[in-house]
Amino acid sequence: MNLFFESSGDFKTGTVLSKAGDSFQVELPGGKRTKVRSRDVLIQYSNLQPEHLIDQAKETASEIDLDFLWEVAGEDEFGFSELGFEYFGHEPQPHESAGLLLCLHAAPMYFYKRGKGRYKAAPEANLKAALASIERKKQQAVVQEQYVEALKQGKLPEAMAPLVLQLLFRPDKNSIEYKALTTACHDLRTTPQKLMLDVGGISSPFELHKNKFLYEHFPNGTGFSSTHTPKLSRNLSAADVQAFSIDDIHTTEIDDAFSVKQLENGLFRIGVHIAAPGLAIRPDDDIDQIARQRMSTVYTPGEKITMLPEELVEAYTLGAGKERPALSLYTTLDPSNWSVQSVETVVEKIMIADNLRHNDLDQIITQDALENKSNPFPYRDELATLWQWAQILKQSRMAKRESFGLKPVPTSHVDYNFYVEGGIVSIERRMRDAPLDIIVAELMIYTNSTWGKYLNDHGVPGIYRSQGRGGWAGWMQVRMLTHAAPHQGLGVDQYAWCTSPLRRYTDLVNQWQIFACVEHGVSAPLAAPFRHKDAKLMALVSAFESTYSAYAEFQSEMERYWCLRWLSQEGIQQTNAVVLKDELVRLVDIPLTLRLPGMTQLVRGAQVKLDLIGWNEADLSVEARLLEVVSKTSDAASDIEDENIGEAEAPLAHEDAPPVEEAGDGTPC
């Protein structure tokens, strides 16, 4: 006797060797033996060999008309043998019963399984929907194949054009467009980004990088909704000073300015004046919600996306010839030893007399020019005074830094400015220890540290940056906190970002907190917008960190892109580079880093000559090979950042970013 039975969702046949209770010992056609329970047996027969039954059953199943079978089945549940009599018109033969069972099992859209050998015909509506779905998938498969062929021929299907950004950056992996793209990429052995560039879906690598960032962080565009510029709700007294700013030539969000006034007793009163948009913007108003969503201005070579609407920036930026509201920090100094006699924080209006520009003055205002009063230049006396104090501030910070067990900061480092116009990029080297840079950086660090202490003394939380604690790993890590803590890398006891409220949300928050201290004094903790352990403040810190990091990464990518464009533009084939560590080198002329796998280990700062084989602007990769070692010593490393310089994080620089070793964290003060 032979059996046709179900095992693990599959149908099998075999010859019975013996029976014990409700189980059969069965030998399968291949010779393997197995135990089959009686409840799994569907057909018993003896007139065919097991392997012949399966072959005939498959042939019978292929001849069955499913639509007719569904009509014959009716609406009630049935057993396959019952339906076999109705369909065949006679008692079915074993191979016919087995064929019918195979057919029922293979058509789940037509027949729902209700048990072993038992089924129920699908309702008409369900069957029509299932068949329509199958037909739709067949049509989609045809369309998908058409998309694949078009892409492989270098053409972008019209239906895919509006979906290019979604397909590249946030695809629906079940869509036929995405499946077509991945299939075409597989066949062509390329990437989706490269293929979209080839077929014109993305016009250039520049647009690829830019749109990737915008799609994720500015899905609704970079413009601002219709907003009004809020007016000041208070009258401010006018300061008796003529202030001036020091910025890059392209800076439009001018946050800080300076003033120097000699008092009758011979003391100097030095003012650091910070733009005060916090007087008009209030927590949770329309402008605040915009700023909180963006968190910072985004800077890339040749472009920027401002945190605040242009009209508001124009109303509060410290532009020349304008009287602007400001949060001022006045420090009275004794020039005989540069000791601090008093410190005062004031909310007022200041007149901006001038906007000095690094590009115009860096070559004129040198250390010799500042110390030789015979050399004429704008604000010579004021800048000479600021220069002397800035050097005292730096010496004090370095001594504090060394007390934390850190090495002194090296000098003579090089920064790079990117200028892009009409697709042409120029990359200019700039010494970061220029006097104007040091003046700005030192006074900003002093102001941020002083106001950080001011908030702490009043018992008001702020947003601080701390570095150090917990050994080397702790020192390398920069943390954002809501309470005062040392910043060992800078050499200060506390450091709160307060001096860029037009372009950084943390500074705007700290400005609100400082206003509360100025206006309410000892009751400031009750009047400040944010209080200690405020969950909302902690959430802002977390959101800022992640957003700021993403902006920094985008800036880094775009600078790398423009470095590659510069190589193409200048036709560079061979160039010199400096070893940073292991296989990592950086070109001497531009801030482009690349790896040389297998390079002989050289000391940090050694200079090598490279042959640039090629580069890819889409994935920002560079292929190069080592030609020769120019210098095995570290003498060529005078412009390489020391590992102790600054914070261990990617900088988000901008037009007037101060020197990394002065700003400490490589970010704008």
XYZ file of C-alpha atoms in Angstrom:
669
model
C 0.000 0.000 0.000
C 1.146 3.491 -0.847
C 0.325 6.824 0.826
C -0.085 10.394 -0.366
C 0.431 12.604 2.698
C 1.204 16.125 3.852
C 4.435 16.868 5.710
C 5.632 20.341 6.766
C 3.398 22.077 4.234
C 4.499 19.870 1.356
C 2.947 16.799 -0.304
C 4.851 13.511 -0.479
C 4.296 9.866 -1.453
C 5.729 6.668 -0.071
C 5.308 2.923 0.394
C 4.031 1.585 3.706
C 6.458 -0.763 5.407
C 4.496 -1.280 8.613
C 1.850 0.213 10.835
C 1.910 0.653 14.594
C -1.101 2.263 16.225
C -1.993 5.437 14.341
C 1.394 5.760 12.626
C 2.883 4.303 9.451
C 6.504 3.485 8.778
C 6.952 4.725 5.181
C 9.765 4.458 2.676
C 10.049 7.477 0.367
C 10.979 7.112 -3.337
C 14.571 8.066 -2.582
C 14.918 5.260 -0.034
C 14.647 7.434 3.040
C 12.295 6.189 5.764
C 9.998 8.310 7.865
C 7.089 8.023 10.262
C 3.713 9.352 9.085
C 0.743 9.912 11.380
C -2.640 8.716 10.177
C -4.102 12.215 10.375
C -1.570 13.435 7.787
C -2.543 10.760 5.226
C -4.738 12.168 2.462
C -4.893 9.304 -0.104
C -4.203 5.575 0.142
C -3.614 3.688 -3.135
C -1.952 0.599 -4.529
C -2.222 0.724 -8.294
C 0.675 3.161 -8.923
C 4.254 3.521 -7.893
C 4.693 6.525 -5.537
C 6.894 8.496 -7.940
C 4.446 7.931 -10.792
C 1.558 9.313 -8.753
C 3.348 12.630 -8.224
C 4.130 12.992 -11.923
C 0.540 12.233 -12.988
C -0.863 14.487 -10.238
C 1.181 17.440 -11.468
C -0.008 16.833 -15.011
C -3.633 16.665 -13.849
C -3.216 19.885 -11.797
C -1.903 21.754 -14.822
C -5.052 20.862 -16.794
C -7.573 22.007 -14.188
C -9.524 25.200 -14.983
C -9.275 27.249 -11.767
C -12.166 29.578 -12.583
C -14.486 26.634 -13.317
C -13.241 24.809 -10.222
C -14.019 27.916 -8.108
C -17.574 28.033 -9.524
C -18.105 24.320 -8.831
C -16.863 24.640 -5.237
C -19.779 26.791 -4.037
C -19.712 28.847 -0.835
C -19.461 26.122 1.827
C -16.357 24.500 3.206
C -15.477 21.245 1.468
C -13.047 18.339 1.405
C -10.934 17.818 -1.682
C -12.407 14.367 -2.353
C -15.945 15.813 -2.316
C -15.001 18.499 -4.807
C -13.231 15.896 -6.944
C -16.469 13.989 -7.538
C -18.231 17.243 -8.558
C -15.433 18.395 -10.840
C -14.514 15.132 -12.565
C -18.079 13.746 -12.610
C -16.931 10.399 -11.194
C -15.109 8.995 -8.244
C -11.650 10.433 -8.834
C -8.679 8.209 -9.367
C -5.760 8.608 -6.914
C -3.753 10.707 -9.343
C -6.834 12.894 -10.008
C -7.461 13.445 -6.299
C -3.792 14.244 -5.775
C -3.773 16.599 -8.765
C -6.874 18.389 -7.455
C -5.251 18.749 -4.051
C -2.102 20.200 -5.587
C -4.225 22.661 -7.549
C -6.224 23.783 -4.489
C -3.055 24.185 -2.445
C -1.340 26.273 -5.126
C -4.273 28.720 -5.534
C -4.640 30.519 -2.150
C -6.386 33.454 -3.856
C -9.168 31.114 -5.045
C -9.366 28.759 -2.094
C -8.707 29.348 1.616
C -7.267 26.399 3.509
C -9.388 25.309 6.463
C -7.538 22.162 7.537
C -5.762 19.158 6.053
C -7.464 18.498 2.748
C -10.262 20.987 3.511
C -10.827 24.316 1.751
C -13.332 27.094 1.215
C -13.820 29.106 -1.959
C -12.823 32.773 -1.628
C -15.700 35.303 -1.762
C -16.170 36.825 -5.203
C -15.159 40.332 -4.139
C -11.947 39.068 -2.525
C -11.088 36.998 -5.573
C -11.606 39.915 -7.945
C -9.434 42.159 -5.767
C -6.678 39.546 -5.591
C -6.748 38.948 -9.346
C -6.684 42.693 -9.980
C -3.660 42.981 -7.706
C -1.890 40.252 -9.625
C -2.659 41.945 -12.912
C -1.489 45.275 -11.533
C 1.782 43.733 -10.414
C 2.282 42.237 -13.859
C 1.737 45.647 -15.439
C 4.075 47.249 -12.901
C 6.708 44.667 -13.700
C 6.456 45.633 -17.371
C 6.734 49.340 -16.521
C 9.618 48.650 -14.148
C 11.487 46.824 -16.873
C 10.898 49.782 -19.205
C 12.370 52.105 -16.543
C 15.390 49.832 -16.192
C 16.048 49.792 -19.926
C 15.689 53.591 -20.157
C 18.143 54.137 -17.299
C 20.633 51.728 -18.828
C 20.413 53.692 -22.074
C 21.209 56.942 -20.235
C 17.662 58.327 -20.160
C 15.658 59.370 -17.109
C 12.038 58.118 -17.310
C 9.641 61.044 -17.138
C 7.749 59.497 -14.213
C 10.948 59.292 -12.169
C 11.986 62.925 -12.647
C 9.916 64.349 -9.736
C 11.118 61.533 -7.456
C 14.877 61.874 -7.916
C 15.638 63.350 -4.483
C 13.337 60.910 -2.718
C 14.868 57.960 -4.566
C 18.373 59.030 -3.589
C 17.910 60.178 -0.015
C 14.711 58.700 1.432
C 13.401 56.019 -0.947
C 10.294 53.897 -0.714
C 11.996 50.577 -1.297
C 8.721 48.955 -2.365
C 8.165 51.372 -5.243
C 8.808 50.243 -8.799
C 10.922 53.364 -9.370
C 13.343 52.408 -6.599
C 13.444 48.783 -7.751
C 14.157 49.928 -11.293
C 16.949 52.222 -10.076
C 18.620 49.512 -7.999
C 18.299 46.968 -10.805
C 19.838 49.355 -13.316
C 22.662 50.190 -10.888
C 23.319 46.487 -10.364
C 23.422 45.813 -14.089
C 25.662 48.823 -14.785
C 27.786 48.279 -11.670
C 27.361 51.848 -10.492
C 25.743 53.761 -7.642
C 22.348 55.503 -7.623
C 24.067 58.888 -7.204
C 26.399 58.302 -10.146
C 23.587 56.983 -12.322
C 21.365 59.981 -11.558
C 24.206 62.287 -12.524
C 24.706 60.351 -15.767
C 21.032 60.483 -16.780
C 20.529 64.125 -15.761
C 18.376 63.557 -12.701
C 20.900 65.656 -10.755
C 22.639 68.385 -12.712
C 26.005 68.308 -10.929
C 27.853 66.849 -7.937
C 27.414 70.237 -6.247
C 23.642 69.941 -6.515
C 23.871 66.342 -5.305
C 25.607 67.293 -2.047
C 23.522 70.398 -1.510
C 20.187 68.737 -2.185
C 21.023 65.814 0.069
C 21.513 68.220 2.971
C 18.477 70.358 2.151
C 16.219 67.341 1.658
C 17.005 66.129 5.165
C 17.260 69.376 7.102
C 15.214 71.876 5.066
C 12.489 69.771 3.400
C 10.227 72.831 3.096
C 12.901 75.045 1.597
C 15.306 77.571 3.045
C 13.002 80.565 2.807
C 11.084 82.035 5.712
C 7.351 82.170 6.150
C 5.834 85.635 6.237
C 6.916 87.171 9.529
C 7.140 90.680 10.892
C 10.236 92.117 12.518
C 9.317 92.673 16.178
C 9.844 96.130 17.625
C 11.658 96.910 20.858
C 9.274 97.126 23.774
C 11.554 99.324 25.894
C 13.492 102.554 25.654
C 17.242 102.123 25.885
C 19.791 104.702 26.918
C 22.449 105.601 24.356
C 26.029 104.649 25.186
C 28.678 107.354 25.059
C 30.965 105.300 22.798
C 31.851 104.925 19.140
C 32.038 101.192 18.492
C 33.648 99.326 15.615
C 33.543 95.694 14.496
C 36.219 93.429 12.998
C 34.974 90.853 10.487
C 35.609 89.158 7.182
C 34.593 91.136 4.117
C 31.542 88.929 3.431
C 30.134 88.968 6.972
C 26.590 90.332 7.169
C 25.473 88.968 10.553
C 27.725 91.230 12.638
C 27.233 90.150 16.233
C 30.077 91.882 18.026
C 31.792 95.255 18.200
C 34.332 96.964 20.466
C 34.943 100.315 22.034
C 37.856 101.815 23.953
C 37.576 104.898 26.147
C 40.299 106.420 28.296
C 38.944 107.780 31.566
C 40.125 110.925 33.314
C 41.994 108.918 35.949
C 44.057 107.197 33.253
C 42.139 103.943 33.325
C 40.689 102.368 30.184
C 37.053 101.321 29.830
C 36.865 98.614 27.179
C 33.464 97.627 25.842
C 32.446 94.451 24.079
C 29.075 95.058 22.453
C 26.900 92.154 21.306
C 23.877 92.484 19.032
C 20.688 92.090 21.068
C 17.941 90.414 19.018
C 16.819 88.807 22.300
C 15.214 92.138 23.211
C 12.690 91.684 20.412
C 12.497 87.893 20.063
C 10.763 86.224 22.981
C 10.646 82.518 23.877
C 7.974 80.634 21.906
C 7.032 83.529 19.615
C 6.987 83.076 15.826
C 10.597 84.141 15.289
C 11.807 81.991 18.166
C 10.136 78.935 16.684
C 11.945 79.574 13.401
C 15.299 80.014 15.142
C 14.735 76.975 17.365
C 13.998 74.833 14.328
C 17.166 75.936 12.513
C 19.405 76.241 15.604
C 22.220 77.943 13.675
C 23.193 79.681 10.482
C 24.605 77.181 7.990
C 27.876 78.243 6.381
C 29.421 76.694 3.280
C 31.821 78.200 0.728
C 29.972 80.872 -1.209
C 26.610 80.279 0.484
C 24.835 80.436 3.811
C 21.388 79.733 5.228
C 20.650 82.179 8.003
C 19.065 81.199 11.289
C 16.952 84.354 11.409
C 14.967 86.136 8.676
C 16.966 88.650 6.657
C 14.772 91.571 7.782
C 15.442 90.842 11.436
C 19.174 90.375 10.848
C 19.261 93.713 9.047
C 17.464 95.384 11.959
C 19.857 94.074 14.620
C 23.218 93.505 12.888
C 25.877 95.963 14.033
C 26.250 97.739 10.710
C 28.342 100.872 10.273
C 26.503 104.162 10.768
C 23.643 102.466 12.621
C 22.472 102.846 16.188
C 21.636 99.373 17.427
C 20.450 97.747 20.653
C 23.253 95.846 22.329
C 24.199 93.815 25.361
C 27.473 95.382 26.466
C 30.218 94.153 28.765
C 32.352 96.993 30.097
C 35.690 96.216 31.742
C 37.671 98.965 33.452
C 41.416 98.298 33.325
C 44.520 99.782 34.915
C 47.017 100.004 32.017
C 49.976 99.926 34.402
C 49.458 96.203 35.018
C 46.246 95.490 33.068
C 44.411 94.497 36.203
C 40.607 94.500 36.104
C 39.146 97.243 38.274
C 35.459 96.636 37.573
C 33.116 94.747 35.259
C 29.619 95.867 34.269
C 26.912 94.393 32.045
C 24.549 96.902 30.414
C 21.607 96.772 28.008
C 21.762 99.882 25.832
C 21.937 101.420 22.376
C 25.317 101.876 20.725
C 26.444 103.762 17.644
C 28.477 101.653 15.251
C 31.083 103.938 13.779
C 32.764 101.477 11.453
C 32.988 97.886 10.249
C 36.649 96.952 9.858
C 37.431 94.062 7.500
C 40.191 91.471 7.837
C 40.672 91.378 4.081
C 41.541 95.079 3.993
C 43.598 95.375 7.176
C 45.344 92.079 7.994
C 48.372 93.040 5.897
C 48.452 96.544 7.384
C 47.730 95.951 11.056
C 50.649 93.752 12.013
C 52.269 93.353 15.397
C 54.990 95.829 14.420
C 52.401 98.337 13.255
C 50.506 98.066 16.540
C 53.626 98.562 18.605
C 55.023 101.357 16.400
C 52.655 104.278 16.796
C 54.077 106.078 13.793
C 52.233 103.740 11.430
C 48.799 105.168 10.582
C 45.714 102.938 10.222
C 42.061 103.134 11.331
C 41.506 103.098 15.099
C 45.242 102.783 15.708
C 45.140 103.826 19.382
C 42.071 101.728 20.202
C 43.469 98.629 18.476
C 46.866 99.100 20.120
C 45.158 99.120 23.516
C 43.077 96.064 22.670
C 46.191 94.290 21.391
C 48.051 94.814 24.648
C 45.136 93.542 26.708
C 44.534 90.588 24.357
C 48.106 89.425 24.919
C 47.603 89.610 28.685
C 44.368 87.618 28.365
C 46.094 84.987 26.256
C 49.009 84.649 28.673
C 46.561 84.217 31.529
C 44.639 81.530 29.649
C 47.783 79.646 28.701
C 48.948 79.651 32.315
C 45.550 78.326 33.362
C 45.686 75.711 30.594
C 49.103 74.533 31.768
C 47.780 74.320 35.338
C 45.292 71.772 33.988
C 48.266 69.713 32.782
C 47.972 70.620 29.092
C 50.698 71.742 26.712
C 50.900 75.362 25.546
C 49.136 76.104 22.273
C 51.513 76.331 19.295
C 51.465 79.468 17.173
C 51.755 80.257 13.450
C 48.903 78.089 12.256
C 47.271 78.527 8.883
C 43.557 78.850 8.189
C 41.899 78.731 4.779
C 39.220 81.026 3.413
C 37.006 79.810 0.558
C 35.564 82.291 -1.930
C 33.202 81.071 -4.648
C 31.903 83.219 -7.467
C 30.347 81.993 -10.671
C 31.457 78.437 -9.984
C 35.103 79.533 -9.651
C 36.656 78.877 -6.258
C 39.644 80.573 -4.686
C 41.191 79.192 -1.519
C 43.356 81.638 0.411
C 45.748 80.806 3.205
C 45.505 83.048 6.235
C 47.669 83.051 9.347
C 45.473 82.480 12.366
C 47.769 84.348 14.729
C 47.250 87.711 13.008
C 46.779 90.494 15.599
C 43.195 91.261 14.576
C 42.310 87.563 14.901
C 43.866 87.379 18.339
C 42.111 90.553 19.490
C 38.693 89.268 18.406
C 39.242 85.753 19.727
C 40.628 86.773 23.123
C 37.924 89.341 23.797
C 35.200 86.904 22.760
C 36.586 84.167 25.011
C 36.859 86.681 27.837
C 33.270 87.819 27.294
C 31.867 84.297 27.076
C 33.735 83.281 30.205
C 32.752 86.432 32.120
C 29.076 86.152 31.253
C 29.176 82.443 32.065
C 30.356 83.394 35.564
C 27.761 86.183 35.699
C 24.943 83.691 35.092
C 26.369 81.245 37.620
C 26.777 83.956 40.294
C 23.093 84.874 39.877
C 21.973 81.254 40.156
C 20.630 81.264 36.587
C 21.303 78.305 34.267
C 22.862 78.811 30.874
C 24.257 76.735 28.039
C 27.948 76.065 28.668
C 30.680 74.191 26.884
C 33.032 72.174 29.044
C 36.214 70.324 28.194
C 38.291 68.285 30.586
C 37.762 65.915 33.481
C 38.204 62.188 33.493
C 41.678 61.805 32.002
C 42.731 62.177 28.367
C 39.478 60.898 26.897
C 37.547 63.322 29.070
C 39.748 66.228 28.056
C 39.302 65.489 24.380
C 35.525 65.389 24.638
C 33.561 68.626 24.613
C 30.271 68.553 26.444
C 27.369 70.958 26.520
C 26.025 71.544 30.010
C 23.479 73.790 31.690
C 25.786 74.676 34.578
C 29.237 76.245 34.821
C 32.230 73.897 34.420
C 35.873 74.387 33.366
C 36.947 74.426 29.766
C 40.510 73.193 30.135
C 41.328 73.459 26.445
C 40.631 77.187 26.526
C 42.086 77.679 29.981
C 38.976 79.209 31.560
C 36.856 78.246 34.550
C 33.637 78.394 32.531
C 32.644 79.113 28.962
C 29.115 79.971 27.799
C 28.304 80.802 24.193
C 26.854 84.327 24.374
C 28.417 86.373 21.589
C 26.674 85.203 18.383
C 22.913 85.521 18.994
C 22.183 86.394 15.357
C 23.517 83.086 14.111
C 23.500 80.556 16.949
C 20.473 79.632 19.040
C 22.428 78.773 22.200
C 23.707 82.352 22.310
C 20.180 83.705 21.952
C 19.026 81.555 24.888
C 21.948 82.720 27.023
C 21.176 86.312 26.082
C 17.644 85.961 27.481
C 19.111 84.559 30.679
C 21.575 87.454 30.969
C 18.799 89.980 30.436
C 16.979 88.471 33.430
C 20.103 88.929 35.562
C 20.534 92.562 34.458
C 16.879 93.465 35.049
C 16.034 91.439 38.162
C 19.289 90.960 40.035
C 18.920 88.525 42.941
C 15.428 87.526 41.783
C 16.704 86.555 38.329
C 16.320 82.774 38.957
C 12.549 83.355 39.232
C 12.307 85.707 36.249
C 14.589 83.936 33.766
C 12.884 82.095 30.873
C 14.675 78.874 31.850
C 15.299 77.566 35.361
C 17.599 74.915 36.777
C 16.780 71.355 35.688
C 14.345 72.742 33.107
C 13.508 69.812 30.822
C 12.905 72.209 27.945
C 16.411 73.665 28.286
C 17.942 70.191 28.323
C 15.971 69.298 25.189
C 17.279 72.436 23.472
C 20.860 71.458 24.294
C 20.359 67.979 22.856
C 18.657 69.286 19.711
C 21.353 71.907 19.193
C 24.186 69.403 19.479
C 22.749 67.043 16.877
C 21.796 69.848 14.479
C 25.086 71.706 14.862
C 26.989 68.490 14.235
C 25.014 67.856 11.035
C 25.694 71.415 9.841
C 29.413 70.995 10.569
C 29.498 67.746 8.605
C 27.801 69.431 5.650
C 30.258 72.321 5.775
C 33.143 69.858 5.810
C 31.720 67.963 2.825
C 31.230 71.144 0.808
C 34.729 72.375 1.591
C 36.062 69.021 0.418
C 33.957 69.327 -2.739
C 35.365 72.794 -3.479
C 38.877 71.503 -2.822
C 38.318 68.903 -5.552
C 36.889 71.591 -7.831
C 40.016 73.647 -7.186
C 42.206 70.726 -8.246
C 40.286 70.462 -11.532
C 40.190 74.209 -11.998
C 43.935 74.607 -11.474
C 44.868 71.423 -13.354
C 46.817 70.018 -10.434
C 48.452 66.651 -11.111
C 51.306 66.612 -8.603
C 51.442 68.398 -5.273
C 53.067 68.342 -1.867
C 51.359 67.108 1.279
C 52.086 66.899 4.992
C 51.702 63.733 7.053
C 49.081 64.061 9.781
C 49.262 60.528 11.165
C 49.701 56.979 9.914
C 48.427 56.947 6.302
C 46.582 60.282 6.535
C 48.064 63.309 4.746
C 46.897 66.834 3.985
C 47.798 68.868 0.923
C 49.979 71.883 1.574
C 48.109 74.331 -0.668
C 44.534 73.493 0.354
C 42.877 71.823 3.374
C 42.260 68.500 1.614
C 43.038 65.300 3.495
C 43.364 61.842 1.950
C 44.657 58.399 2.796
C 47.601 56.656 1.190
C 47.128 52.943 1.953
C 50.403 51.160 2.490
C 52.456 54.335 2.897
C 55.666 53.911 4.876
C 55.157 55.204 8.403
C 56.522 58.738 8.728
C 56.618 61.213 11.585
C 53.872 63.772 11.933
C 54.740 66.789 9.815
C 56.927 64.997 7.301
C 56.456 66.346 3.776
C 55.756 64.118 0.776
C 55.113 64.590 -2.925
C 51.992 63.029 -4.414
C 50.776 62.074 -7.852
C 47.024 62.726 -7.964
C 45.658 59.963 -10.152
C 42.033 61.066 -10.020
C 39.150 62.200 -7.855
C 35.384 61.820 -7.786
C 33.308 64.872 -6.966
C 30.208 62.757 -6.354
C 31.584 60.582 -3.549
C 34.432 63.017 -2.694
C 37.086 60.327 -3.028
C 40.668 60.923 -4.154
C 43.095 58.397 -5.578
C 46.777 59.263 -5.220
C 50.150 57.617 -4.994
C 53.332 58.579 -3.212
C 56.099 59.845 -5.494
C 58.765 60.728 -2.976
C 59.416 61.770 0.601
C 60.528 65.401 0.505
C 61.333 65.702 4.202
C 61.279 63.014 6.888
C 61.406 65.564 9.716
C 58.522 67.540 11.213
C 59.951 70.924 10.154
C 57.231 71.243 7.530
C 54.494 70.954 10.128
C 54.391 74.558 11.284
C 50.846 74.990 10.018
C 49.442 71.668 11.274
C 47.124 71.791 14.232
C 48.559 70.184 17.314
C 46.477 67.395 18.769
C 46.042 69.513 21.900
C 44.575 72.433 20.000
C 40.907 73.080 20.331
C 38.048 70.788 21.022
C 37.817 67.272 19.640
C 34.954 68.007 17.279
C 34.288 69.226 13.765
C 34.316 73.042 13.590
C 31.451 75.035 12.153
C 33.431 77.980 10.903
C 32.141 81.010 9.053
C 33.336 84.262 7.558
C 34.866 85.626 10.768
C 35.743 82.446 12.599
C 38.644 83.107 14.960
C 41.784 81.000 15.061
C 41.148 77.443 16.233
C 43.828 77.654 18.894
C 42.254 80.866 20.183
C 38.603 79.906 19.953
C 39.464 76.584 21.477
C 36.648 74.648 19.907
C 37.176 75.674 16.327
C 33.799 77.356 16.342
C 32.855 81.018 16.041
C 32.973 82.965 19.252
